[in-house]
Amino acid sequence: QVQLVESGGGLVQTGGSLRLSCVASGINFRFTAMGWYRQAPGKKRELVARISSGGATNYAESMKGRFTISRDNGKNTVYLQMNSVIPEDTAVYYCQTTPTISGPDYWGQGTQVTVSS
């Protein structure tokens, strides 16, 4: 049973910071790439950031320099540090993983981030 549980969302002012967490279970976490995606009202789900099992990262262009993805293999947790947030960052943020080559993607339930002006 694969389970991803996000937390850390909430209301934050423009320019503020927030840290999201995703705790994974049912996977061999240390060998698995993880990602953060987001979906704003009326828009498609989009990539925010990904981190490989070895710690290599990539980011969507609009998040570069503001967001940082990291992982703690001892806690089976992936983080998204969000700095200098803007109202356009308002969305539901989802944790994602694909633990098996022939298997499906897995998604968390999402955590709401709302950025006020």
XYZ file of N, CA and C in Angstrom:
351
model
N 0.830 -1.178 0.000
C 0.000 0.000 0.000
C 0.879 1.248 0.000
N 0.763 2.030 -1.061
C 1.524 3.263 -1.191
C 0.686 4.409 -0.652
N 1.306 5.232 0.173
C 0.606 6.367 0.736
C 1.538 7.566 0.790
N 1.035 8.706 0.341
C 1.744 9.971 0.401
C 0.860 10.963 1.132
N 1.392 11.570 2.172
C 0.611 12.481 2.995
C 1.313 13.820 3.073
N 0.687 14.841 2.492
C 1.242 16.187 2.500
C 0.754 16.961 3.723
N 1.550 17.928 4.126
C 1.162 18.834 5.190
C 1.942 20.131 5.031
N 1.543 21.142 5.774
C 2.273 22.394 5.801
C 1.644 23.528 5.029
N 0.576 23.259 4.313
C -0.091 24.317 3.583
C -0.826 25.264 4.514
N -1.248 26.381 3.961
C -1.968 27.369 4.741
C -1.978 28.704 4.049
N -2.327 29.717 4.813
C -2.406 31.085 4.314
C -1.109 31.823 4.628
N -0.559 32.477 3.621
C 0.686 33.213 3.791
C 0.612 34.492 2.963
N 1.259 35.539 3.437
C 1.277 36.809 2.722
C 2.311 36.806 1.605
N 2.069 37.629 0.608
C 3.042 37.812 -0.459
C 4.412 38.152 0.124
N 5.433 37.466 -0.375
C 6.785 37.666 0.117
C 7.172 36.763 1.266
N 6.221 36.055 1.814
C 6.482 35.178 2.936
C 7.012 33.828 2.516
N 7.143 32.950 3.510
C 7.710 31.625 3.299
C 6.818 30.556 3.893
N 6.947 29.366 3.333
C 6.178 28.220 3.783
C 6.982 26.970 3.463
N 6.880 25.961 4.305
C 7.533 24.689 4.020
C 6.508 23.569 4.015
N 6.411 22.886 2.889
C 5.532 21.741 2.752
C 6.306 20.459 3.006
N 5.621 19.471 3.564
C 6.211 18.171 3.819
C 5.350 17.083 3.200
N 5.986 16.002 2.799
C 5.289 14.830 2.287
C 5.949 13.595 2.870
N 5.186 12.846 3.642
C 5.677 11.612 4.238
C 5.191 10.439 3.392
N 6.119 9.606 2.958
C 5.809 8.475 2.094
C 5.883 7.165 2.864
N 5.009 6.248 2.524
C 5.050 4.901 3.064
C 4.670 3.911 1.970
N 5.063 2.655 2.145
C 4.751 1.633 1.165
C 5.673 1.614 -0.037
N 6.759 2.375 0.008
C 7.742 2.396 -1.064
C 9.137 2.303 -0.467
N 10.087 1.925 -1.306
C 11.488 1.956 -0.914
C 11.990 3.374 -1.163
N 11.770 4.216 -0.185
C 11.888 5.654 -0.376
C 13.265 6.081 -0.882
N 14.313 5.536 -0.311
C 15.659 6.008 -0.634
C 16.059 5.719 -2.078
N 15.323 4.852 -2.767
C 15.615 4.526 -4.157
C 14.615 5.151 -5.129
N 13.795 6.056 -4.642
C 12.660 6.534 -5.417
C 12.718 8.046 -5.614
N 12.547 8.477 -6.856
C 12.427 9.899 -7.145
C 11.086 10.425 -6.648
N 11.076 11.672 -6.218
C 9.874 12.302 -5.695
C 9.648 13.635 -6.392
N 8.409 14.065 -6.402
C 8.094 15.338 -7.029
C 7.008 16.098 -6.304
N 6.992 17.398 -6.546
C 5.907 18.269 -6.139
C 5.255 18.845 -7.387
N 3.939 18.798 -7.415
C 3.135 19.399 -8.462
C 2.106 20.305 -7.819
N 1.506 21.164 -8.622
C 0.450 22.004 -8.092
C -0.648 22.191 -9.132
N -1.838 22.496 -8.640
C -2.967 22.747 -9.515
C -3.753 23.939 -8.969
N -3.794 24.994 -9.757
C -4.556 26.179 -9.419
C -5.951 26.066 -10.016
N -6.915 26.820 -9.489
C -8.280 26.764 -10.022
C -8.318 27.053 -11.517
N -8.982 26.166 -12.268
C -9.121 26.345 -13.699
C -7.905 26.016 -14.523
N -6.855 25.501 -13.900
C -5.625 25.191 -14.615
C -5.272 23.719 -14.480
N -4.425 23.257 -15.388
C -3.930 21.887 -15.323
C -2.878 21.755 -14.236
N -2.735 20.538 -13.752
C -1.680 20.257 -12.795
C -0.319 20.434 -13.473
N 0.608 21.084 -12.780
C 1.909 21.366 -13.358
C 3.029 20.986 -12.405
N 4.158 20.688 -12.990
C 5.347 20.367 -12.207
C 5.834 21.595 -11.452
N 6.182 21.402 -10.196
C 6.861 22.420 -9.408
C 8.345 22.085 -9.303
N 8.641 20.887 -8.819
C 10.021 20.470 -8.636
C 10.090 18.962 -8.510
N 11.246 18.396 -8.852
C 11.487 16.981 -8.673
C 12.868 16.779 -8.077
N 13.013 15.664 -7.362
C 14.304 15.295 -6.801
C 14.514 13.803 -7.017
N 15.683 13.447 -7.523
C 15.998 12.058 -7.790
C 16.390 11.347 -6.510
N 16.526 10.029 -6.609
C 16.974 9.265 -5.454
C 18.362 9.693 -5.001
N 19.170 10.176 -5.937
C 20.505 10.631 -5.621
C 20.604 12.081 -5.210
N 19.484 12.799 -5.230
C 19.461 14.174 -4.774
C 19.522 15.227 -5.863
N 19.582 14.821 -7.126
C 19.550 15.788 -8.212
C 18.168 16.416 -8.307
N 18.117 17.711 -8.565
C 16.851 18.443 -8.572
C 16.605 19.125 -9.898
N 15.337 19.354 -10.194
C 14.961 20.218 -11.290
C 13.682 20.952 -10.912
N 13.501 22.136 -11.499
C 12.413 23.020 -11.133
C 11.731 23.575 -12.366
N 10.457 23.859 -12.221
C 9.794 24.657 -13.229
C 10.429 26.042 -13.262
N 10.466 26.642 -14.438
C 11.195 27.891 -14.631
C 10.746 28.988 -13.681
N 9.454 29.099 -13.452
C 8.940 30.183 -12.626
C 9.262 30.025 -11.144
N 9.688 28.852 -10.733
C 10.005 28.607 -9.342
C 11.498 28.649 -9.036
N 12.318 28.662 -10.065
C 13.760 28.662 -9.858
C 14.188 29.878 -9.046
N 14.985 29.621 -8.021
C 15.473 30.690 -7.172
C 14.555 31.019 -6.018
N 13.323 30.528 -6.035
C 12.377 30.787 -4.951
C 12.044 29.534 -4.150
N 11.925 28.405 -4.838
C 11.548 27.156 -4.175
C 12.738 26.210 -4.126
N 12.771 25.393 -3.087
C 13.813 24.390 -2.943
C 13.199 23.064 -2.529
N 13.485 22.018 -3.281
C 13.048 20.681 -2.919
C 14.207 19.951 -2.252
N 13.892 19.173 -1.235
C 14.905 18.403 -0.540
C 14.272 17.132 -0.001
N 15.108 16.219 0.482
C 14.577 14.975 1.022
C 15.380 14.536 2.226
N 14.713 13.811 3.112
C 15.331 13.214 4.281
C 14.992 11.734 4.231
N 15.946 10.925 3.794
C 15.670 9.502 3.629
C 15.417 8.791 4.957
N 15.977 9.315 6.027
C 15.747 8.728 7.338
C 14.328 8.908 7.829
N 13.642 9.919 7.312
C 12.263 10.201 7.700
C 11.265 9.891 6.596
N 11.731 9.355 5.477
C 10.871 9.080 4.323
C 10.054 10.307 3.943
N 10.708 11.446 3.929
C 10.014 12.709 3.742
C 10.692 13.561 2.678
N 9.872 14.178 1.847
C 10.340 15.162 0.884
C 9.723 16.503 1.247
N 10.501 17.570 1.091
C 10.085 18.908 1.483
C 10.069 19.842 0.281
N 9.246 20.853 0.382
C 9.284 21.958 -0.556
C 9.333 23.250 0.243
N 10.477 23.907 0.232
C 10.627 25.202 0.874
C 10.236 26.279 -0.118
N 9.236 27.057 0.229
C 8.710 28.091 -0.636
C 9.056 29.450 -0.045
N 9.841 30.224 -0.763
C 10.226 31.561 -0.339
C 9.740 32.583 -1.350
N 9.621 33.816 -0.892
C 9.205 34.924 -1.756
C 7.950 34.586 -2.535
N 6.963 34.063 -1.841
C 5.755 33.603 -2.524
C 4.956 34.778 -3.078
N 4.214 34.506 -4.124
C 3.380 35.488 -4.801
C 1.978 34.913 -4.941
N 0.974 35.754 -5.182
C -0.391 35.231 -5.292
C -0.556 34.133 -6.340
N 0.237 34.173 -7.399
C 0.170 33.156 -8.444
C 0.587 31.774 -7.957
N 1.198 31.703 -6.788
C 1.551 30.414 -6.197
C 0.361 29.738 -5.529
N -0.748 30.430 -5.412
C -1.937 29.852 -4.795
C -2.401 28.635 -5.590
N -2.485 27.493 -4.921
C -2.837 26.242 -5.579
C -2.907 25.137 -4.537
N -3.412 23.993 -4.960
C -3.265 22.775 -4.181
C -1.960 22.121 -4.606
N -1.126 21.806 -3.647
C 0.174 21.210 -3.914
C 0.131 19.723 -3.612
N 0.617 18.922 -4.566
C 0.557 17.475 -4.478
C 1.939 16.850 -4.485
N 2.110 15.860 -3.664
C 3.300 15.030 -3.663
C 3.102 13.874 -4.646
N 4.176 13.456 -5.326
C 4.065 12.454 -6.380
C 5.276 11.536 -6.388
N 5.041 10.287 -6.773
C 6.137 9.349 -6.965
C 5.731 8.250 -7.936
N 6.726 7.640 -8.582
C 6.533 6.475 -9.438
C 7.515 5.412 -8.974
N 7.117 4.589 -8.014
C 8.073 3.674 -7.380
C 8.444 2.449 -8.196
N 7.622 2.077 -9.187
C 7.840 0.870 -9.978
C 7.819 1.209 -11.456
N 8.778 0.642 -12.199
C 8.901 0.946 -13.629
C 7.608 0.670 -14.385
N 6.998 -0.472 -14.117
C 5.790 -0.868 -14.824
C 4.511 -0.445 -14.116
N 4.649 0.222 -12.994
C 3.494 0.592 -12.212
C 3.061 2.026 -12.429
N 2.015 2.427 -11.721
C 1.448 3.758 -11.900
C 2.161 4.827 -11.083
N 1.804 6.067 -11.369
C 2.163 7.163 -10.487
C 1.270 7.123 -9.255
N 1.791 7.641 -8.155
C 1.007 7.787 -6.944
C 1.005 9.244 -6.521
N -0.117 9.650 -5.956
C -0.320 11.037 -5.576
C -0.847 11.133 -4.158
N -0.448 12.175 -3.464
C -1.037 12.482 -2.183
C -2.375 13.169 -2.347
N -2.989 13.489 -1.233
C -4.310 14.119 -1.258
C -4.240 15.613 -1.544
N -3.070 16.197 -1.403
C -2.878 17.608 -1.660
C -2.982 18.452 -0.403
N -2.303 19.589 -0.427
C -2.392 20.560 0.654
C -2.541 21.951 0.033
N -3.473 22.716 0.558
C -3.812 24.012 -0.014
C -2.826 25.082 0.444
N -2.311 25.828 -0.518
C -1.495 27.007 -0.247
C -2.216 28.214 -0.820
N -2.450 29.204 0.021
C -3.106 30.430 -0.406
C -2.215 31.613 -0.066
N -1.894 32.415 -1.066
C -1.028 33.569 -0.889
C -1.863 34.832 -1.038
N -1.891 35.639 -0.003
C -2.647 36.882 -0.019
C -1.753 38.047 -0.426
N -2.385 39.100 -0.944
C -1.653 40.281 -1.398
C -1.202 41.141 -0.236
